[in-house]
């Protein structure tokens, strides 16, 4: 999961202003690890240059997505589409 986190952080560092302009939203991911522990992960593409961090945002997120670690990795590496994850009940969202 750290590789995906590092990749997302690098993209935000390089293209943050463009992402904030085009997305304008805060995304909270609630990732369930194999151990059962839930790790919150936030992509803030709404404020300033954008930000990526573990934890919950100070402002209310525009979308909350819940999934397992494996699903998270597959979504961000392109091995799984969000539509397929929804159909197979691997992804749940609010917002």
N, CA, C and O atoms as a GROMACS GRO file, in nm:
protein
  380
    1UNK      N    1   0.082  -0.119   0.000
    1UNK     CA    2   0.000   0.000   0.000
    1UNK      C    3   0.087   0.126   0.000
    1UNK      O    4   0.046   0.229  -0.053
    2UNK      N    5   0.206   0.118   0.058
    2UNK     CA    6   0.293   0.235   0.062
    2UNK      C    7   0.335   0.281  -0.076
    2UNK      O    8   0.349   0.401  -0.098
    3UNK      N    9   0.355   0.188  -0.170
    3UNK     CA   10   0.391   0.226  -0.306
    3UNK      C   11   0.281   0.309  -0.370
    3UNK      O   12   0.308   0.409  -0.436
    4UNK      N   13   0.156   0.268  -0.350
    4UNK     CA   14   0.042   0.343  -0.404
    4UNK      C   15   0.036   0.480  -0.338
    4UNK      O   16   0.018   0.581  -0.406
    5UNK      N   17   0.051   0.485  -0.206
    5UNK     CA   18   0.050   0.612  -0.133
    5UNK      C   19   0.158   0.705  -0.186
    5UNK      O   20   0.133   0.823  -0.210
    6UNK      N   21   0.279   0.653  -0.205
    6UNK     CA   22   0.390   0.733  -0.256
    6UNK      C   23   0.360   0.785  -0.396
    6UNK      O   24   0.393   0.899  -0.429
    7UNK      N   25   0.300   0.701  -0.479
    7UNK     CA   26   0.266   0.742  -0.616
    7UNK      C   27   0.162   0.854  -0.616
    7UNK      O   28   0.176   0.951  -0.690
    8UNK      N   29   0.060   0.840  -0.534
    8UNK     CA   30  -0.045   0.942  -0.527
    8UNK      C   31   0.014   1.073  -0.473
    8UNK      O   32  -0.019   1.180  -0.522
    9UNK      N   33   0.100   1.063  -0.373
    9UNK     CA   34   0.165   1.181  -0.317
    9UNK      C   35   0.250   1.252  -0.422
    9UNK      O   36   0.250   1.375  -0.430
   10UNK      N   37   0.323   1.175  -0.502
   10UNK     CA   38   0.408   1.232  -0.608
   10UNK      C   39   0.323   1.303  -0.713
   10UNK      O   40   0.358   1.412  -0.759
   11UNK      N   41   0.212   1.242  -0.753
   11UNK     CA   42   0.123   1.305  -0.851
   11UNK      C   43   0.066   1.436  -0.795
   11UNK      O   44   0.061   1.536  -0.865
   12UNK      N   45   0.025   1.434  -0.669
   12UNK     CA   46  -0.030   1.555  -0.608
   12UNK      C   47   0.076   1.664  -0.598
   12UNK      O   48   0.045   1.782  -0.621
   13UNK      N   49   0.199   1.627  -0.566
   13UNK     CA   50   0.307   1.726  -0.557
   13UNK      C   51   0.334   1.791  -0.693
   13UNK      O   52   0.363   1.910  -0.700
   14UNK      N   53   0.324   1.713  -0.798
   14UNK     CA   54   0.354   1.764  -0.932
   14UNK      C   55   0.235   1.834  -0.997
   14UNK      O   56   0.253   1.934  -1.068
   15UNK      N   57   0.114   1.783  -0.974
   15UNK     CA   58  -0.004   1.834  -1.045
   15UNK      C   59  -0.114   1.882  -0.953
   15UNK      O   60  -0.230   1.892  -0.994
   16UNK      N   61  -0.081   1.913  -0.828
   16UNK     CA   62  -0.180   1.949  -0.727
   16UNK      C   63  -0.274   2.061  -0.768
   16UNK      O   64  -0.395   2.049  -0.753
   17UNK      N   65  -0.219   2.170  -0.820
   17UNK     CA   66  -0.303   2.284  -0.857
   17UNK      C   67  -0.402   2.247  -0.966
   17UNK      O   68  -0.518   2.290  -0.962
   18UNK      N   69  -0.359   2.167  -1.063
   18UNK     CA   70  -0.449   2.123  -1.171
   18UNK      C   71  -0.557   2.031  -1.117
   18UNK      O   72  -0.673   2.042  -1.157
   19UNK      N   73  -0.520   1.942  -1.026
   19UNK     CA   74  -0.619   1.850  -0.968
   19UNK      C   75  -0.720   1.924  -0.883
   19UNK      O   76  -0.839   1.892  -0.885
   20UNK      N   77  -0.674   2.023  -0.807
   20UNK     CA   78  -0.765   2.103  -0.726
   20UNK      C   79  -0.864   2.175  -0.817
   20UNK      O   80  -0.984   2.180  -0.788
   21UNK      N   81  -0.814   2.230  -0.928
   21UNK     CA   82  -0.901   2.302  -1.021
   21UNK      C   83  -1.002   2.209  -1.089
   21UNK      O   84  -1.118   2.246  -1.105
   22UNK      N   85  -0.959   2.089  -1.127
   22UNK     CA   86  -1.050   2.000  -1.200
   22UNK      C   87  -1.139   1.915  -1.108
   22UNK      O   88  -1.254   1.887  -1.143
   23UNK      N   89  -1.089   1.874  -0.992
   23UNK     CA   90  -1.167   1.788  -0.903
   23UNK      C   91  -1.244   1.867  -0.797
   23UNK      O   92  -1.364   1.848  -0.780
   24UNK      N   93  -1.175   1.954  -0.727
   24UNK     CA   94  -1.239   2.037  -0.626
   24UNK      C   95  -1.314   1.961  -0.519
   24UNK      O   96  -1.426   1.997  -0.483
   25UNK      N   97  -1.254   1.854  -0.468
   25UNK     CA   98  -1.322   1.771  -0.369
   25UNK      C   99  -1.223   1.708  -0.272
   25UNK      O  100  -1.103   1.698  -0.300
   26UNK      N  101  -1.276   1.666  -0.157
   26UNK     CA  102  -1.197   1.593  -0.058
   26UNK      C  103  -1.247   1.449  -0.057
   26UNK      O  104  -1.366   1.424  -0.040
   27UNK      N  105  -1.155   1.356  -0.076
   27UNK     CA  106  -1.188   1.214  -0.080
   27UNK      C  107  -1.128   1.146   0.042
   27UNK      O  108  -1.007   1.154   0.065
   28UNK      N  109  -1.212   1.077   0.119
   28UNK     CA  110  -1.165   0.999   0.234
   28UNK      C  111  -1.179   0.852   0.199
   28UNK      O  112  -1.288   0.805   0.166
   29UNK      N  113  -1.069   0.780   0.207
   29UNK     CA  114  -1.068   0.636   0.185
   29UNK      C  115  -1.056   0.569   0.321
   29UNK      O  116  -0.965   0.601   0.397
   30UNK      N  117  -1.144   0.477   0.351
   30UNK     CA  118  -1.133   0.397   0.472
   30UNK      C  119  -1.091   0.258   0.428
   30UNK      O  120  -1.171   0.178   0.380
   31UNK      N  121  -0.961   0.231   0.446
   31UNK     CA  122  -0.900   0.109   0.396
   31UNK      C  123  -0.892   0.006   0.509
   31UNK      O  124  -0.833   0.033   0.614
   32UNK      N  125  -0.952  -0.110   0.488
   32UNK     CA  126  -0.947  -0.218   0.586
   32UNK      C  127  -0.829  -0.309   0.553
   32UNK      O  128  -0.826  -0.372   0.447
   33UNK      N  129  -0.733  -0.316   0.645
   33UNK     CA  130  -0.616  -0.401   0.627
   33UNK      C  131  -0.652  -0.547   0.655
   33UNK      O  132  -0.759  -0.576   0.707
   34UNK      N  133  -0.563  -0.637   0.619
   34UNK     CA  134  -0.585  -0.780   0.642
   34UNK      C  135  -0.605  -0.810   0.790
   34UNK      O  136  -0.674  -0.906   0.826
   35UNK      N  137  -0.544  -0.730   0.876
   35UNK     CA  138  -0.556  -0.750   1.020
   35UNK      C  139  -0.693  -0.707   1.073
   35UNK      O  140  -0.728  -0.736   1.188
   36UNK      N  141  -0.771  -0.638   0.989
   36UNK     CA  142  -0.901  -0.588   1.032
   36UNK      C  143  -0.898  -0.442   1.074
   36UNK      O  144  -1.003  -0.381   1.093
   37UNK      N  145  -0.779  -0.387   1.089
   37UNK     CA  146  -0.764  -0.246   1.127
   37UNK      C  147  -0.805  -0.157   1.009
   37UNK      O  148  -0.769  -0.185   0.895
   38UNK      N  149  -0.880  -0.050   1.037
   38UNK     CA  150  -0.922   0.045   0.934
   38UNK      C  151  -0.829   0.166   0.938
   38UNK      O  152  -0.813   0.230   1.042
   39UNK      N  153  -0.769   0.196   0.823
   39UNK     CA  154  -0.676   0.308   0.811
   39UNK      C  155  -0.740   0.416   0.724
   39UNK      O  156  -0.771   0.390   0.607
   40UNK      N  157  -0.761   0.537   0.778
   40UNK     CA  158  -0.815   0.645   0.696
   40UNK      C  159  -0.704   0.710   0.612
   40UNK      O  160  -0.593   0.731   0.660
   41UNK      N  161  -0.736   0.740   0.489
   41UNK     CA  162  -0.642   0.796   0.392
   41UNK      C  163  -0.715   0.906   0.317
   41UNK      O  164  -0.823   0.881   0.262
   42UNK      N  165  -0.661   1.026   0.312
   42UNK     CA  166  -0.731   1.140   0.253
   42UNK      C  167  -0.656   1.198   0.134
   42UNK      O  168  -0.534   1.214   0.137
   43UNK      N  169  -0.732   1.228   0.030
   43UNK     CA  170  -0.682   1.307  -0.083
   43UNK      C  171  -0.764   1.435  -0.083
   43UNK      O  172  -0.883   1.435  -0.113
   44UNK      N  173  -0.698   1.545  -0.049
   44UNK     CA  174  -0.764   1.676  -0.048
   44UNK      C  175  -0.731   1.745  -0.179
   44UNK      O  176  -0.624   1.804  -0.194
   45UNK      N  177  -0.823   1.739  -0.273
   45UNK     CA  178  -0.807   1.806  -0.402
   45UNK      C  179  -0.904   1.924  -0.408
   45UNK      O  180  -0.965   1.952  -0.510
   46UNK      N  181  -0.914   1.993  -0.294
   46UNK     CA  182  -1.007   2.106  -0.284
   46UNK      C  183  -0.938   2.234  -0.237
   46UNK      O  184  -0.979   2.343  -0.275
   47UNK      N  185  -0.834   2.221  -0.157
   47UNK     CA  186  -0.770   2.337  -0.096
   47UNK      C  187  -0.627   2.356  -0.145
   47UNK      O  188  -0.552   2.259  -0.162
   48UNK      N  189  -0.590   2.482  -0.167
   48UNK     CA  190  -0.454   2.524  -0.203
   48UNK      C  191  -0.398   2.438  -0.317
   48UNK      O  192  -0.457   2.432  -0.425
   49UNK      N  193  -0.284   2.373  -0.293
   49UNK     CA  194  -0.218   2.290  -0.395
   49UNK      C  195  -0.256   2.143  -0.384
   49UNK      O  196  -0.201   2.059  -0.455
   50UNK      N  197  -0.349   2.112  -0.294
   50UNK     CA  198  -0.388   1.973  -0.272
   50UNK      C  199  -0.295   1.908  -0.171
   50UNK      O  200  -0.184   1.955  -0.147
   51UNK      N  201  -0.343   1.800  -0.114
   51UNK     CA  202  -0.265   1.732  -0.010
   51UNK      C  203  -0.308   1.586  -0.003
   51UNK      O  204  -0.424   1.553  -0.026
   52UNK      N  205  -0.214   1.501   0.030
   52UNK     CA  206  -0.239   1.358   0.051
   52UNK      C  207  -0.183   1.323   0.188
   52UNK      O  208  -0.068   1.355   0.218
   53UNK      N  209  -0.264   1.257   0.271
   53UNK     CA  210  -0.215   1.221   0.404
   53UNK      C  211  -0.297   1.106   0.462
   53UNK      O  212  -0.411   1.082   0.422
   54UNK      N  213  -0.237   1.034   0.556
   54UNK     CA  214  -0.312   0.935   0.630
   54UNK      C  215  -0.384   1.008   0.742
   54UNK      O  216  -0.330   1.100   0.803
   55UNK      N  217  -0.505   0.966   0.770
   55UNK     CA  218  -0.588   1.032   0.870
   55UNK      C  219  -0.712   1.090   0.806
   55UNK      O  220  -0.731   1.083   0.684
   56UNK      N  221  -0.796   1.149   0.889
   56UNK     CA  222  -0.920   1.207   0.840
   56UNK      C  223  -0.902   1.357   0.819
   56UNK      O  224  -0.822   1.420   0.888
   57UNK      N  225  -0.974   1.414   0.723
   57UNK     CA  226  -0.959   1.557   0.697
   57UNK      C  227  -1.026   1.642   0.803
   57UNK      O  228  -1.120   1.598   0.870
   58UNK      N  229  -0.979   1.765   0.820
   58UNK     CA  230  -1.041   1.859   0.914
   58UNK      C  231  -1.178   1.902   0.863
   58UNK      O  232  -1.273   1.916   0.940
   59UNK      N  233  -1.188   1.922   0.732
   59UNK     CA  234  -1.316   1.958   0.670
   59UNK      C  235  -1.392   1.830   0.633
   59UNK      O  236  -1.334   1.723   0.619
   60UNK      N  237  -1.522   1.844   0.619
   60UNK     CA  238  -1.605   1.729   0.582
   60UNK      C  239  -1.569   1.680   0.442
   60UNK      O  240  -1.563   1.760   0.348
   61UNK      N  241  -1.545   1.549   0.426
   61UNK     CA  242  -1.512   1.497   0.293
   61UNK      C  243  -1.634   1.501   0.201
   61UNK      O  244  -1.748   1.486   0.245
   62UNK      N  245  -1.607   1.521   0.072
   62UNK     CA  246  -1.714   1.520  -0.027
   62UNK      C  247  -1.754   1.378  -0.064
   62UNK      O  248  -1.868   1.353  -0.103
   63UNK      N  249  -1.661   1.285  -0.050
   63UNK     CA  250  -1.689   1.145  -0.078
   63UNK      C  251  -1.610   1.057   0.017
   63UNK      O  252  -1.492   1.082   0.042
   64UNK      N  253  -1.675   0.955   0.070
   64UNK     CA  254  -1.610   0.856   0.155
   64UNK      C  255  -1.619   0.722   0.083
   64UNK      O  256  -1.728   0.679   0.044
   65UNK      N  257  -1.504   0.657   0.064
   65UNK     CA  258  -1.501   0.527  -0.001
   65UNK      C  259  -1.442   0.425   0.096
   65UNK      O  260  -1.339   0.449   0.158
   66UNK      N  261  -1.509   0.311   0.107
   66UNK     CA  262  -1.465   0.205   0.197
   66UNK      C  263  -1.432   0.081   0.115
   66UNK      O  264  -1.510   0.038   0.030
   67UNK      N  265  -1.315   0.024   0.144
   67UNK     CA  266  -1.273  -0.095   0.071
   67UNK      C  267  -1.158  -0.163   0.144
   67UNK      O  268  -1.099  -0.106   0.236
   68UNK      N  269  -1.129  -0.284   0.103
   68UNK     CA  270  -1.015  -0.356   0.157
   68UNK      C  271  -0.886  -0.308   0.093
   68UNK      O  272  -0.887  -0.243  -0.011
   69UNK      N  273  -0.776  -0.339   0.158
   69UNK     CA  274  -0.644  -0.297   0.108
   69UNK      C  275  -0.616  -0.349  -0.032
   69UNK      O  276  -0.565  -0.276  -0.116
   70UNK      N  277  -0.650  -0.474  -0.057
   70UNK     CA  278  -0.627  -0.535  -0.188
   70UNK      C  279  -0.705  -0.461  -0.297
   70UNK      O  280  -0.652  -0.434  -0.404
   71UNK      N  281  -0.830  -0.428  -0.268
   71UNK     CA  282  -0.913  -0.355  -0.364
   71UNK      C  283  -0.854  -0.217  -0.390
   71UNK      O  284  -0.848  -0.173  -0.505
   72UNK      N  285  -0.811  -0.148  -0.285
   72UNK     CA  286  -0.750  -0.016  -0.297
   72UNK      C  287  -0.629  -0.021  -0.391
   72UNK      O  288  -0.617   0.061  -0.481
   73UNK      N  289  -0.542  -0.116  -0.369
   73UNK     CA  290  -0.422  -0.130  -0.451
   73UNK      C  291  -0.460  -0.159  -0.596
   73UNK      O  292  -0.404  -0.099  -0.688
   74UNK      N  293  -0.553  -0.250  -0.617
   74UNK     CA  294  -0.594  -0.285  -0.754
   74UNK      C  295  -0.660  -0.168  -0.825
   74UNK      O  296  -0.640  -0.150  -0.946
   75UNK      N  297  -0.738  -0.088  -0.754
   75UNK     CA  298  -0.800   0.030  -0.816
   75UNK      C  299  -0.695   0.130  -0.862
   75UNK      O  300  -0.702   0.180  -0.974
   76UNK      N  301  -0.597   0.158  -0.778
   76UNK     CA  302  -0.499   0.260  -0.810
   76UNK      C  303  -0.389   0.211  -0.904
   76UNK      O  304  -0.316   0.293  -0.960
   77UNK      N  305  -0.376   0.082  -0.921
   77UNK     CA  306  -0.278   0.032  -1.018
   77UNK      C  307  -0.345  -0.004  -1.151
   77UNK      O  308  -0.278  -0.046  -1.245
   78UNK      N  309  -0.476   0.013  -1.158
   78UNK     CA  310  -0.548  -0.011  -1.282
   78UNK      C  311  -0.587  -0.156  -1.306
   78UNK      O  312  -0.638  -0.189  -1.413
   79UNK      N  313  -0.565  -0.244  -1.209
   79UNK     CA  314  -0.602  -0.384  -1.223
   79UNK      C  315  -0.751  -0.408  -1.207
   79UNK      O  316  -0.803  -0.512  -1.248
   80UNK      N  317  -0.821  -0.310  -1.147
   80UNK     CA  318  -0.964  -0.323  -1.119
   80UNK      C  319  -1.030  -0.188  -1.144
   80UNK      O  320  -0.978  -0.084  -1.104
   81UNK      N  321  -1.145  -0.190  -1.209
   81UNK     CA  322  -1.218  -0.065  -1.230
   81UNK      C  323  -1.312  -0.041  -1.113
   81UNK      O  324  -1.355  -0.135  -1.046
   82UNK      N  325  -1.343   0.084  -1.089
   82UNK     CA  326  -1.436   0.118  -0.981
   82UNK      C  327  -1.572   0.054  -1.007
   82UNK      O  328  -1.638   0.008  -0.913
   83UNK      N  329  -1.614   0.051  -1.131
   83UNK     CA  330  -1.744  -0.010  -1.166
   83UNK      C  331  -1.745  -0.158  -1.128
   83UNK      O  332  -1.843  -0.206  -1.071
   84UNK      N  333  -1.639  -0.229  -1.160
   84UNK     CA  334  -1.632  -0.372  -1.126
   84UNK      C  335  -1.629  -0.390  -0.974
   84UNK      O  336  -1.694  -0.480  -0.921
   85UNK      N  337  -1.553  -0.306  -0.905
   85UNK     CA  338  -1.546  -0.316  -0.759
   85UNK      C  339  -1.682  -0.293  -0.696
   85UNK      O  340  -1.718  -0.361  -0.599
   86UNK      N  341  -1.758  -0.199  -0.749
   86UNK     CA  342  -1.895  -0.176  -0.699
   86UNK      C  343  -1.984  -0.296  -0.727
   86UNK      O  344  -2.060  -0.339  -0.640
   87UNK      N  345  -1.976  -0.349  -0.847
   87UNK     CA  346  -2.061  -0.463  -0.885
   87UNK      C  347  -2.030  -0.586  -0.800
   87UNK      O  348  -2.121  -0.662  -0.767
   88UNK      N  349  -1.904  -0.604  -0.764
   88UNK     CA  350  -1.862  -0.721  -0.687
   88UNK      C  351  -1.864  -0.694  -0.537
   88UNK      O  352  -1.813  -0.773  -0.458
   89UNK      N  353  -1.924  -0.581  -0.497
   89UNK     CA  354  -1.940  -0.544  -0.357
   89UNK      C  355  -1.807  -0.530  -0.283
   89UNK      O  356  -1.797  -0.560  -0.164
   90UNK      N  357  -1.704  -0.486  -0.356
   90UNK     CA  358  -1.572  -0.466  -0.295
   90UNK      C  359  -1.548  -0.319  -0.260
   90UNK      O  360  -1.451  -0.287  -0.191
   91UNK      N  361  -1.637  -0.231  -0.307
   91UNK     CA  362  -1.624  -0.088  -0.285
   91UNK      C  363  -1.759  -0.032  -0.244
   91UNK      O  364  -1.861  -0.059  -0.308
   92UNK      N  365  -1.758   0.047  -0.139
   92UNK     CA  366  -1.880   0.114  -0.090
   92UNK      C  367  -1.848   0.262  -0.080
   92UNK      O  368  -1.737   0.299  -0.041
   93UNK      N  369  -1.945   0.347  -0.114
   93UNK     CA  370  -1.918   0.490  -0.106
   93UNK      C  371  -2.039   0.568  -0.058
   93UNK      O  372  -2.153   0.524  -0.068
   94UNK      N  373  -2.010   0.686  -0.006
   94UNK     CA  374  -2.110   0.782   0.035
   94UNK      C  375  -2.066   0.916  -0.020
   94UNK      O  376  -1.951   0.956   0.000
   95UNK      N  377  -2.155   0.985  -0.087
   95UNK     CA  378  -2.121   1.118  -0.139
   95UNK      C  379  -2.132   1.128  -0.287
   95UNK      O  380  -2.107   1.235  -0.343
   0.00000   0.00000   0.00000
